[in-house]
Every structure is written in C-alpha cells, then in structure tokens.
PDB file of C-alpha atoms and ligand atoms in Angstrom:
ATOM      1  CA  TYR A   1     106.568  69.236  93.164  1.00 93.00           C
ATOM      2  CA  PRO A   2     108.701  71.973  93.734  1.00 96.00           C
ATOM      3  CA  LEU A   3     110.733  72.693  96.905  1.00 97.00           C
ATOM      4  CA  LEU A   4     108.453  75.962  97.196  1.00 98.00           C
ATOM      5  CA  GLU A   5     105.408  76.884  95.722  1.00 98.00           C
ATOM      6  CA  ALA A   6     103.620  80.195  96.391  1.00 98.00           C
ATOM      7  CA  ARG A   7     100.350  80.972  93.881  1.00 98.00           C
ATOM      8  CA  GLY A   8      98.303  83.957  93.330  1.00 98.00           C
ATOM      9  CA  ILE A   9     100.037  85.932  96.475  1.00 98.00           C
ATOM     10  CA  GLY A  10      98.161  88.953  97.480  1.00 98.00           C
ATOM     11  CA  LYS A  11      98.722  91.133 100.270  1.00 98.00           C
ATOM     12  CA  ALA A  12      97.505  95.436 100.488  1.00 97.00           C
ATOM     13  CA  PHE A  13      98.831  97.672 103.236  1.00 96.00           C
ATOM     14  CA  LEU A  14      95.637 100.118 104.060  1.00 94.00           C
ATOM     15  CA  GLY A  15      93.963  99.158 100.664  1.00 91.00           C
ATOM     16  CA  ILE A  16      96.915  99.399  98.562  1.00 95.00           C
ATOM     17  CA  ALA A  17      98.116  96.332  96.742  1.00 96.00           C
ATOM     18  CA  ALA A  18     101.553  95.619  97.414  1.00 97.00           C
ATOM     19  CA  LEU A  19     101.541  92.171  95.622  1.00 98.00           C
ATOM     20  CA  ASP A  20      98.524  91.480  93.377  1.00 97.00           C
ATOM     21  CA  GLY A  21      98.606  87.636  92.587  1.00 97.00           C
ATOM     22  CA  VAL A  22     102.122  87.021  92.463  1.00 98.00           C
ATOM     23  CA  ASP A  23     103.476  83.362  91.775  1.00 98.00           C
ATOM     24  CA  PHE A  24     106.748  81.889  92.749  1.00 98.00           C
ATOM     25  CA  THR A  25     108.508  78.819  92.325  1.00 98.00           C
ATOM     26  CA  LEU A  26     111.769  77.862  93.765  1.00 98.00           C
ATOM     27  CA  GLY A  27     113.545  74.582  93.162  1.00 98.00           C
ATOM     28  CA  ARG A  28     115.872  71.947  94.975  1.00 97.00           C
ATOM     29  CA  GLY A  29     119.442  73.468  94.704  1.00 97.00           C
ATOM     30  CA  GLU A  30     118.598  76.628  93.018  1.00 98.00           C
ATOM     31  CA  ILE A  31     119.857  80.139  93.367  1.00 98.00           C
ATOM     32  CA  HIS A  32     116.855  82.388  92.359  1.00 98.00           C
ATOM     33  CA  ALA A  33     116.966  86.196  92.026  1.00 98.00           C
ATOM     34  CA  LEU A  34     114.132  88.467  92.959  1.00 97.00           C
ATOM     35  CA  LEU A  35     114.525  91.430  90.640  1.00 96.00           C
ATOM     36  CA  GLY A  36     112.229  94.536  90.485  1.00 95.00           C
ATOM     37  CA  GLU A  37     112.444  98.209  90.688  1.00 93.00           C
ATOM     38  CA  ASN A  38     112.324  99.780  94.106  1.00 92.00           C
ATOM     39  CA  GLY A  39     108.446  99.145  95.334  1.00 94.00           C
ATOM     40  CA  ALA A  40     108.096  96.396  93.137  1.00 96.00           C
ATOM     41  CA  GLY A  41     107.079  94.300  96.012  1.00 97.00           C
ATOM     42  CA  LYS A  42     110.062  91.907  96.612  1.00 96.00           C
ATOM     43  CA  SER A  43     110.787  92.459  99.950  1.00 95.00           C
ATOM     44  CA  THR A  44     106.855  92.148 101.073  1.00 97.00           C
ATOM     45  CA  LEU A  45     106.935  88.720  99.287  1.00 97.00           C
ATOM     46  CA  ILE A  46     109.784  87.523 101.133  1.00 96.00           C
ATOM     47  CA  LYS A  47     108.544  88.512 104.225  1.00 96.00           C
ATOM     48  CA  ILE A  48     105.421  86.533 103.370  1.00 97.00           C
ATOM     49  CA  LEU A  49     107.877  83.688 102.824  1.00 97.00           C
ATOM     50  CA  THR A  50     109.703  83.723 106.073  1.00 95.00           C
ATOM     51  CA  GLY A  51     106.556  84.852 108.161  1.00 95.00           C
ATOM     52  CA  VAL A  52     106.962  88.383 108.542  1.00 94.00           C
ATOM     53  CA  TYR A  53     103.784  89.130 106.950  1.00 96.00           C
ATOM     54  CA  SER A  54     100.882  87.116 106.575  1.00 96.00           C
ATOM     55  CA  ARG A  55      99.185  86.969 103.147  1.00 97.00           C
ATOM     56  CA  ASP A  56      95.521  88.235 102.029  1.00 97.00           C
ATOM     57  CA  ARG A  57      95.352  85.836  99.895  1.00 97.00           C
ATOM     58  CA  GLY A  58      97.070  82.866  97.721  1.00 98.00           C
ATOM     59  CA  THR A  59      98.450  79.718  98.421  1.00 98.00           C
ATOM     60  CA  LEU A  60     102.243  78.616  99.925  1.00 98.00           C
ATOM     61  CA  GLN A  61     103.236  75.098  99.610  1.00 98.00           C
ATOM     62  CA  LEU A  62     106.612  73.745 100.804  1.00 97.00           C
ATOM     63  CA  ASP A  63     107.617  70.109  99.860  1.00 96.00           C
ATOM     64  CA  GLY A  64     104.068  69.771  98.639  1.00 95.00           C
ATOM     65  CA  ALA A  65     102.564  70.680 101.899  1.00 96.00           C
ATOM     66  CA  GLU A  66     100.321  73.645 102.534  1.00 97.00           C
ATOM     67  CA  VAL A  67     102.179  76.125 104.646  1.00 97.00           C
ATOM     68  CA  THR A  68     101.550  79.752 106.837  1.00 96.00           C
ATOM     69  CA  PRO A  69     104.315  80.454 108.605  1.00 96.00           C
ATOM     70  CA  ALA A  70     102.866  82.542 111.478  1.00 95.00           C
ATOM     71  CA  SER A  71     106.296  84.037 112.582  1.00 93.00           C
ATOM     72  CA  VAL A  72     109.770  84.189 111.879  1.00 91.00           C
ATOM     73  CA  ALA A  73     110.332  81.266 114.295  1.00 90.00           C
ATOM     74  CA  ASP A  74     107.694  79.310 112.840  1.00 94.00           C
ATOM     75  CA  ALA A  75     108.945  80.008 109.185  1.00 96.00           C
ATOM     76  CA  GLN A  76     112.581  78.882 110.411  1.00 93.00           C
ATOM     77  CA  LYS A  77     110.806  75.340 112.200  1.00 94.00           C
ATOM     78  CA  LEU A  78     109.111  74.583 108.838  1.00 96.00           C
ATOM     79  CA  GLY A  79     112.439  74.983 106.942  1.00 96.00           C
ATOM     80  CA  ILE A  80     112.374  78.663 105.682  1.00 97.00           C
ATOM     81  CA  GLY A  81     115.409  80.457 107.279  1.00 94.00           C
ATOM     82  CA  THR A  82     116.448  84.249 106.800  1.00 92.00           C
ATOM     83  CA  VAL A  83     118.994  86.428 107.228  1.00 88.00           C
ATOM     84  CA  TYR A  84     118.411  90.215 107.462  1.00 74.00           C
ATOM     85  CA  GLN A  85     120.378  93.469 106.206  1.00 64.00           C
ATOM     86  CA  GLU A  86     120.985  94.334 109.955  1.00 61.00           C
ATOM     87  CA  VAL A  87     122.066  90.655 110.723  1.00 61.00           C
ATOM     88  CA  ASN A  88     120.500  89.592 114.064  1.00 69.00           C
ATOM     89  CA  LEU A  89     123.549  88.830 115.910  1.00 74.00           C
ATOM     90  CA  LEU A  90     125.116  89.784 119.293  1.00 81.00           C
ATOM     91  CA  GLU A  91     128.041  91.176 118.968  1.00 83.00           C
ATOM     92  CA  ASN A  92     129.331  91.136 122.397  1.00 85.00           C
ATOM     93  CA  LEU A  93     128.536  87.348 122.725  1.00 89.00           C
ATOM     94  CA  THR A  94     131.208  84.598 121.308  1.00 90.00           C
ATOM     95  CA  VAL A  95     130.883  83.263 117.534  1.00 91.00           C
ATOM     96  CA  ALA A  96     129.763  79.776 119.457  1.00 91.00           C
ATOM     97  CA  GLU A  97     127.116  81.367 121.659  1.00 89.00           C
ATOM     98  CA  ASN A  98     125.729  83.191 118.631  1.00 85.00           C
ATOM     99  CA  LEU A  99     125.428  80.082 116.586  1.00 88.00           C
ATOM    100  CA  TYR A 100     123.689  77.964 119.571  1.00 87.00           C
ATOM    101  CA  LEU A 101     121.963  80.920 121.449  1.00 80.00           C
ATOM    102  CA  GLY A 102     118.857  79.713 123.125  1.00 76.00           C
ATOM    103  CA  ARG A 103     119.748  75.900 121.969  1.00 77.00           C
ATOM    104  CA  GLN A 104     123.147  75.502 123.684  1.00 78.00           C
ATOM    105  CA  PRO A 105     124.256  71.857 124.317  1.00 80.00           C
ATOM    106  CA  THR A 106     123.945  70.682 128.129  1.00 82.00           C
ATOM    107  CA  ARG A 107     125.607  68.022 130.321  1.00 84.00           C
ATOM    108  CA  PHE A 108     124.278  67.431 133.551  1.00 80.00           C
ATOM    109  CA  GLY A 109     121.905  70.361 133.424  1.00 83.00           C
ATOM    110  CA  MET A 110     124.710  73.027 132.445  1.00 82.00           C
ATOM    111  CA  ILE A 111     125.660  74.299 129.390  1.00 80.00           C
ATOM    112  CA  ASP A 112     128.455  71.856 127.644  1.00 79.00           C
ATOM    113  CA  ARG A 113     131.027  74.838 126.364  1.00 85.00           C
ATOM    114  CA  ARG A 114     133.274  71.992 125.031  1.00 88.00           C
ATOM    115  CA  GLU A 115     130.306  70.113 122.857  1.00 87.00           C
ATOM    116  CA  MET A 116     129.328  73.823 121.961  1.00 88.00           C
ATOM    117  CA  ARG A 117     132.640  74.792 120.927  1.00 91.00           C
ATOM    118  CA  ARG A 118     132.874  71.436 119.004  1.00 91.00           C
ATOM    119  CA  ARG A 119     129.812  71.706 117.276  1.00 90.00           C
ATOM    120  CA  SER A 120     130.537  75.391 116.252  1.00 90.00           C
ATOM    121  CA  LYS A 121     133.573  74.566 114.829  1.00 92.00           C
ATOM    122  CA  ALA A 122     132.305  71.678 112.446  1.00 90.00           C
ATOM    123  CA  LEU A 123     129.373  73.870 111.399  1.00 89.00           C
ATOM    124  CA  LEU A 124     131.627  76.436 110.148  1.00 92.00           C
ATOM    125  CA  THR A 125     134.216  73.974 108.776  1.00 90.00           C
ATOM    126  CA  ARG A 126     131.331  73.272 106.257  1.00 86.00           C
ATOM    127  CA  TYR A 127     130.916  77.217 105.345  1.00 87.00           C
ATOM    128  CA  GLY A 128     135.008  77.280 104.706  1.00 85.00           C
ATOM    129  CA  LEU A 129     135.402  79.373 107.834  1.00 87.00           C
ATOM    130  CA  ASP A 130     138.279  78.399 110.195  1.00 86.00           C
ATOM    131  CA  ILE A 131     137.934  80.874 113.002  1.00 90.00           C
ATOM    132  CA  ASP A 132     138.334  81.065 116.874  1.00 93.00           C
ATOM    133  CA  VAL A 133     134.636  80.506 118.007  1.00 91.00           C
ATOM    134  CA  ASP A 134     135.514  81.797 121.478  1.00 93.00           C
ATOM    135  CA  ALA A 135     136.264  85.288 119.916  1.00 93.00           C
ATOM    136  CA  LEU A 136     133.769  87.996 120.447  1.00 93.00           C
ATOM    137  CA  LEU A 137     131.529  88.435 117.159  1.00 90.00           C
ATOM    138  CA  SER A 138     132.740  92.061 117.152  1.00 89.00           C
ATOM    139  CA  SER A 139     136.205  90.791 116.262  1.00 91.00           C
ATOM    140  CA  TYR A 140     135.078  89.631 112.767  1.00 91.00           C
ATOM    141  CA  SER A 141     134.014  91.528 109.471  1.00 89.00           C
ATOM    142  CA  VAL A 142     130.721  92.201 108.388  1.00 87.00           C
ATOM    143  CA  ALA A 143     131.140  89.606 105.754  1.00 88.00           C
ATOM    144  CA  ILE A 144     132.066  87.025 108.450  1.00 90.00           C
ATOM    145  CA  ARG A 145     129.327  87.805 110.574  1.00 90.00           C
ATOM    146  CA  GLN A 146     127.021  87.586 107.540  1.00 90.00           C
ATOM    147  CA  ILE A 147     128.346  84.146 106.752  1.00 91.00           C
ATOM    148  CA  ILE A 148     127.792  83.117 110.537  1.00 91.00           C
ATOM    149  CA  ALA A 149     124.168  84.577 110.599  1.00 91.00           C
ATOM    150  CA  ILE A 150     123.748  82.469 107.287  1.00 93.00           C
ATOM    151  CA  ALA A 151     125.252  79.351 108.875  1.00 92.00           C
ATOM    152  CA  ARG A 152     122.907  79.742 112.215  1.00 90.00           C
ATOM    153  CA  ALA A 153     119.273  79.808 109.665  1.00 91.00           C
ATOM    154  CA  VAL A 154     120.744  77.081 107.681  1.00 92.00           C
ATOM    155  CA  ASP A 155     121.362  75.070 110.657  1.00 89.00           C
ATOM    156  CA  LEU A 156     117.754  75.964 112.259  1.00 87.00           C
ATOM    157  CA  SER A 157     115.689  75.771 108.941  1.00 86.00           C
ATOM    158  CA  GLY A 158     117.750  73.633 106.543  1.00 88.00           C
ATOM    159  CA  LYS A 159     115.435  73.736 103.292  1.00 96.00           C
ATOM    160  CA  VAL A 160     115.033  77.245 102.164  1.00 97.00           C
ATOM    161  CA  LEU A 161     117.525  80.299 102.697  1.00 97.00           C
ATOM    162  CA  VAL A 162     116.255  83.853 101.917  1.00 96.00           C
ATOM    163  CA  LEU A 163     118.296  87.120 101.530  1.00 95.00           C
ATOM    164  CA  ASP A 164     117.189  90.485 101.204  1.00 89.00           C
ATOM    165  CA  GLU A 165     119.842  92.594  99.945  1.00 90.00           C
ATOM    166  CA  PRO A 166     122.975  90.409 101.250  1.00 90.00           C
ATOM    167  CA  THR A 167     125.571  92.087  99.288  1.00 90.00           C
ATOM    168  CA  ALA A 168     124.500  95.860 100.447  1.00 87.00           C
ATOM    169  CA  SER A 169     127.567  96.389 102.499  1.00 85.00           C
ATOM    170  CA  LEU A 170     130.185  94.229 101.187  1.00 90.00           C
ATOM    171  CA  ASP A 171     133.346  94.909  99.013  1.00 92.00           C
ATOM    172  CA  SER A 172     133.956  92.773  95.805  1.00 93.00           C
ATOM    173  CA  HIS A 173     135.763  90.240  97.647  1.00 92.00           C
ATOM    174  CA  GLU A 174     133.424  89.960 100.356  1.00 92.00           C
ATOM    175  CA  VAL A 175     130.771  89.297  97.969  1.00 94.00           C
ATOM    176  CA  GLU A 176     132.672  86.514  95.844  1.00 94.00           C
ATOM    177  CA  THR A 177     133.037  84.948  99.518  1.00 92.00           C
ATOM    178  CA  LEU A 178     129.670  85.084 100.017  1.00 94.00           C
ATOM    179  CA  PHE A 179     128.638  83.527  96.745  1.00 95.00           C
ATOM    180  CA  THR A 180     131.016  80.769  97.219  1.00 94.00           C
ATOM    181  CA  VAL A 181     128.999  79.821 100.406  1.00 94.00           C
ATOM    182  CA  LEU A 182     125.644  80.184  98.562  1.00 96.00           C
ATOM    183  CA  ARG A 183     127.036  77.675  95.783  1.00 96.00           C
ATOM    184  CA  ARG A 184     128.145  75.140  98.510  1.00 94.00           C
ATOM    185  CA  LEU A 185     124.739  75.425  99.825  1.00 95.00           C
ATOM    186  CA  ARG A 186     123.113  74.942  96.444  1.00 96.00           C
ATOM    187  CA  GLU A 187     125.343  71.864  96.018  1.00 94.00           C
ATOM    188  CA  ASP A 188     123.732  70.510  99.365  1.00 92.00           C
ATOM    189  CA  GLY A 189     120.431  71.017  97.713  1.00 95.00           C
ATOM    190  CA  LEU A 190     119.017  74.118  99.515  1.00 97.00           C
ATOM    191  CA  GLY A 191     116.955  76.350  97.544  1.00 98.00           C
ATOM    192  CA  ILE A 192     118.070  80.261  97.909  1.00 98.00           C
ATOM    193  CA  VAL A 193     116.050  83.244  97.054  1.00 98.00           C
ATOM    194  CA  ILE A 194     118.241  86.459  96.509  1.00 97.00           C
ATOM    195  CA  ILE A 195     117.260  89.988  96.316  1.00 94.00           C
ATOM    196  CA  THR A 196     120.097  92.076  95.206  1.00 91.00           C
ATOM    197  CA  HIS A 197     120.230  95.551  92.554  1.00 89.00           C
ATOM    198  CA  PHE A 198     123.467  94.427  91.017  1.00 93.00           C
ATOM    199  CA  LEU A 199     123.032  92.650  87.322  1.00 95.00           C
ATOM    200  CA  ASN A 200     126.419  91.375  87.719  1.00 95.00           C
ATOM    201  CA  GLN A 201     125.672  89.458  90.713  1.00 96.00           C
ATOM    202  CA  VAL A 202     122.539  88.480  89.742  1.00 97.00           C
ATOM    203  CA  TYR A 203     124.373  86.398  86.920  1.00 97.00           C
ATOM    204  CA  ALA A 204     127.133  85.563  88.608  1.00 96.00           C
ATOM    205  CA  VAL A 205     125.453  83.731  91.097  1.00 97.00           C
ATOM    206  CA  ALA A 206     121.579  82.819  90.186  1.00 98.00           C
ATOM    207  CA  ASP A 207     120.139  80.220  87.756  1.00 98.00           C
ATOM    208  CA  ARG A 208     116.858  81.851  87.982  1.00 98.00           C
ATOM    209  CA  VAL A 209     115.325  84.970  87.974  1.00 98.00           C
ATOM    210  CA  THR A 210     111.684  86.452  88.918  1.00 98.00           C
ATOM    211  CA  VAL A 211     110.714  89.887  88.281  1.00 97.00           C
ATOM    212  CA  LEU A 212     108.072  91.703  89.677  1.00 97.00           C
ATOM    213  CA  ARG A 213     106.434  95.213  88.713  1.00 96.00           C
ATOM    214  CA  ASN A 214     104.138  97.454  90.822  1.00 95.00           C
ATOM    215  CA  GLY A 215     103.168  94.239  92.523  1.00 97.00           C
ATOM    216  CA  ARG A 216     102.938  91.963  89.806  1.00 96.00           C
ATOM    217  CA  LEU A 217     104.485  89.142  88.071  1.00 97.00           C
ATOM    218  CA  VAL A 218     106.485  89.981  85.073  1.00 96.00           C
ATOM    219  CA  GLY A 219     108.036  86.437  84.606  1.00 96.00           C
ATOM    220  CA  THR A 220     110.277  83.958  85.599  1.00 97.00           C
ATOM    221  CA  ARG A 221     113.121  82.645  83.407  1.00 97.00           C
ATOM    222  CA  ASP A 222     116.450  81.072  83.539  1.00 97.00           C
ATOM    223  CA  LEU A 223     119.401  82.924  83.613  1.00 97.00           C
ATOM    224  CA  ALA A 224     121.464  81.222  81.336  1.00 95.00           C
ATOM    225  CA  ASN A 225     119.508  82.456  78.077  1.00 91.00           C
ATOM    226  CA  LEU A 226     118.096  85.893  79.390  1.00 96.00           C
ATOM    227  CA  PRO A 227     119.866  88.657  77.498  1.00 95.00           C
ATOM    228  CA  ARG A 228     120.793  91.433  80.174  1.00 94.00           C
ATOM    229  CA  LEU A 229     118.836  94.218  77.761  1.00 93.00           C
ATOM    230  CA  GLU A 230     115.602  91.773  77.865  1.00 94.00           C
ATOM    231  CA  LEU A 231     115.864  91.432  81.927  1.00 95.00           C
ATOM    232  CA  ILE A 232     115.955  95.285  82.074  1.00 94.00           C
ATOM    233  CA  SER A 233     113.224  95.630  79.998  1.00 93.00           C
ATOM    234  CA  MET A 234     111.062  93.248  82.090  1.00 94.00           C
ATOM    235  CA  MET A 235     112.068  95.397  85.060  1.00 93.00           C
ATOM    236  CA  LEU A 236     111.331  98.349  83.324  1.00 91.00           C
ATOM    237  CA  GLY A 237     108.576  97.546  81.536  1.00 87.00           C
ATOM    238  CA  ARG A 238     109.693  99.238  78.565  1.00 78.00           C
ATOM    239  CA  GLU A 239     111.297  97.758  75.284  1.00 71.00           C
ATOM    240  CA  LEU A 240     114.994  99.010  75.141  1.00 66.00           C
ATOM    241  CA  GLN A 241     116.057  97.396  71.765  1.00 60.00           C
ATOM    242  CA  HIS A 242     116.611 100.991  70.444  1.00 60.00           C
ATOM    243  CA  MET A 243     119.326 101.270  73.163  1.00 57.00           C
ATOM    244  CA  THR A 244     121.417  98.971  71.207  1.00 54.00           C
ATOM    245  CA  ARG A 245     121.207 100.388  67.879  1.00 49.00           C
TER     246      ARG A 245
HETATM  247  P1  LIG B 301     110.484  96.487  97.016  1.00 54.31           P
HETATM  248  O1  LIG B 301     111.343  95.396  98.065  1.00 54.31           O
HETATM  249  O2  LIG B 301     110.358  95.579  95.751  1.00 54.31           O
HETATM  250  O3  LIG B 301     111.190  97.991  97.105  1.00 54.31           O
HETATM  251  P2  LIG B 301     108.339  96.420  98.998  1.00 54.31           P
HETATM  252  O4  LIG B 301     107.775  95.285  99.164  1.00 54.31           O
HETATM  253  O5  LIG B 301     109.285  97.243  99.963  1.00 54.31           O
HETATM  254  O6  LIG B 301     108.958  96.479  97.508  1.00 54.31           O
HETATM  255  O7  LIG B 301     106.998  97.405  98.703  1.00 54.31           O
HETATM  256  C1  LIG B 301     105.948  97.487  97.990  1.00 54.31           C
HETATM  257  C2  LIG B 301     105.017  98.115  98.240  1.00 54.31           C
HETATM  258  O8  LIG B 301     104.469  97.913  99.218  1.00 54.31           O
HETATM  259  C3  LIG B 301     105.386  99.788  98.586  1.00 54.31           C
HETATM  260  O9  LIG B 301     104.444 100.613  97.746  1.00 54.31           O
HETATM  261  C4  LIG B 301     105.312  99.723  99.959  1.00 54.31           C
HETATM  262  O10 LIG B 301     105.606 101.071 100.166  1.00 54.31           O
HETATM  263  C5  LIG B 301     104.429  99.124 100.387  1.00 54.31           C
HETATM  264  N1  LIG B 301     104.786  98.459 101.821  1.00 54.31           N
HETATM  265  C6  LIG B 301     105.589  97.653 101.885  1.00 54.31           C
HETATM  266  N2  LIG B 301     105.714  97.063 103.234  1.00 54.31           N
HETATM  267  C7  LIG B 301     104.519  98.184 104.095  1.00 54.31           C
HETATM  268  C8  LIG B 301     104.223  98.098 105.184  1.00 54.31           C
HETATM  269  N3  LIG B 301     104.819  97.483 106.424  1.00 54.31           N
HETATM  270  N4  LIG B 301     103.106  99.494 105.582  1.00 54.31           N
HETATM  271  C9  LIG B 301     102.428 100.036 104.193  1.00 54.31           C
HETATM  272  N5  LIG B 301     102.699  99.999 103.212  1.00 54.31           N
HETATM  273  C10 LIG B 301     103.980  98.737 102.783  1.00 54.31           C
HETATM  274 MG1  LIG B 302     112.551  98.739  98.580  1.00 54.31          MG
HETATM  275 MG1  LIG B 303     112.976  95.532  99.344  1.00 54.31          MG
END
C-alpha cells in the first residue's frame, strides 16, 4: 500500500462543495505537487490531511491503516506534519528552544540546556544548517526559519510533510536552499505534498502532480513525461493546443 491514500474526499462549507469526491495518493520518497486555480480546493484538501478540517466523506489511510486526524497535533502524532506560510515559531526564543518547545530534554527535573543544544545541532546538521542554536530565531532569514520549522515538523511527525505555498516569500536562491532540503528528506523516504503556483518550481522539485479544478480531481501524472502545456490545460480545463501554432 502507498504511504498516504485518500479516497472520495468530500467537504462542503455552508452547503457549497469545496471538495467533491477527490482521490489523492502519496508514495514514500515522493514529492507530490498539488495544483489548480484559485478556489480549486488545494488548501482544503491539505487541511483535511493535516487535521485542520474534518472530512464530510471519504477515507484516509496512512501506511495502510485508516486514520482521521482530529487536530494538527493529532495528525503530527500519526506521522503527518505541516508548516504554514505564517511559520508558527517564536521570534523571541532561541533556535534550540523553538525546536524542542514543549518537549525539552530534562535532567534531575530541570531543562537540560546542554542536551537540548546538542540535539538541536545534530538535527540541523542533517538539514545542512550550521547555525548558532542559542541565537534568537529573529536573527535568521525567513528561509532559515522555514527550514527550522520543517526540521521540527519532520522530527515530530516523520512520515509525511505537507507544505502550502512554502516558496511564497522566498527569493530564488532561498527556493533552491529549500528544495535541497526537500530532496534530502525525499531520500530519507518521506512523502512530501507541496502547493506552489510556480510551474518552474513544480518541474524543478516534484515527481508527481495532482490537479484539482472546482473541487474535483482532474488527474494525477508523473511530471517526467508531462508537457507543460498539457499541465496548464489540465488546470484550466481548456485545450491549449492552438497556442503552440
Ligand atoms: P485553493 O487552495 O485551491 O485556492 P481552497 O481550498 O482555499 O482552494 O478553497 C476551495 C473552496 O472552498 C473555495 O470556494 C473557498 O471559498 C471555499 N472555502 C475554503 N475554506 C473555507 C472556509 N473555511 N469557509 C468557507 N468556505 C471555504
Ligand atoms: Mg486559494
Ligand atoms: Mg490555497
């Protein structure tokens, strides 16, 4: 069975369908882009996967077992972690404190700062970050903060990482830094779901793509043999062949 498998997911807000019977399958070691025009239902789908919204209907299986994440914390416990655009870290705490907030290592009933520092350093080295973990988070760039948030989410969940428009406020160099991290996590067997509006980024980092339109599934394809124009046609629901002439 696949890492994550959603079948027939439905969700309505005040009687209006945001998702109408959507299937979505994520493999291990796969970066899967979710695409669609504004209002297609992308955010609603990932909010259902990450425990923000409940589903009205459909099934969700993680590692072959039926799951119903009841909250973001619950999804994390099950193995599905997420980082939001407004990265939920605390600016006035140190990097190490942010990484281990709420689960600090203790020794004789006291927070063990040395151990916390050691674990933080070890964790971030895996992400190619050699930074001062005792510095305040606010001293680092948006991109570094985002990678720290990803490191925390993966450390807490460990199977699936879900990112809704993670590149929105990054410059092209920072995007490449982020993608290097995602590729490393893919090598570790993580399944990654990413929403981005930039097709260049989709082709640069993703293996597969699922396209939604008006709350419905249009299709799922490998990106390796999907021409860009065909992908755009899938998103818009229109034939664009005439544009090539
Ligand atoms: P996308 O992320 O693809 O732009 P969304 O999942 O945000 O799409 O939205 C899909 C549809 O569901 C839209 O019509 C949107 O207005 C509606 N919707 C999403 N979240 C809510 C909400 N919390 N309350 C009411 N309607 C919502
Ligand atoms: Mg939207
Ligand atoms: Mg959205």
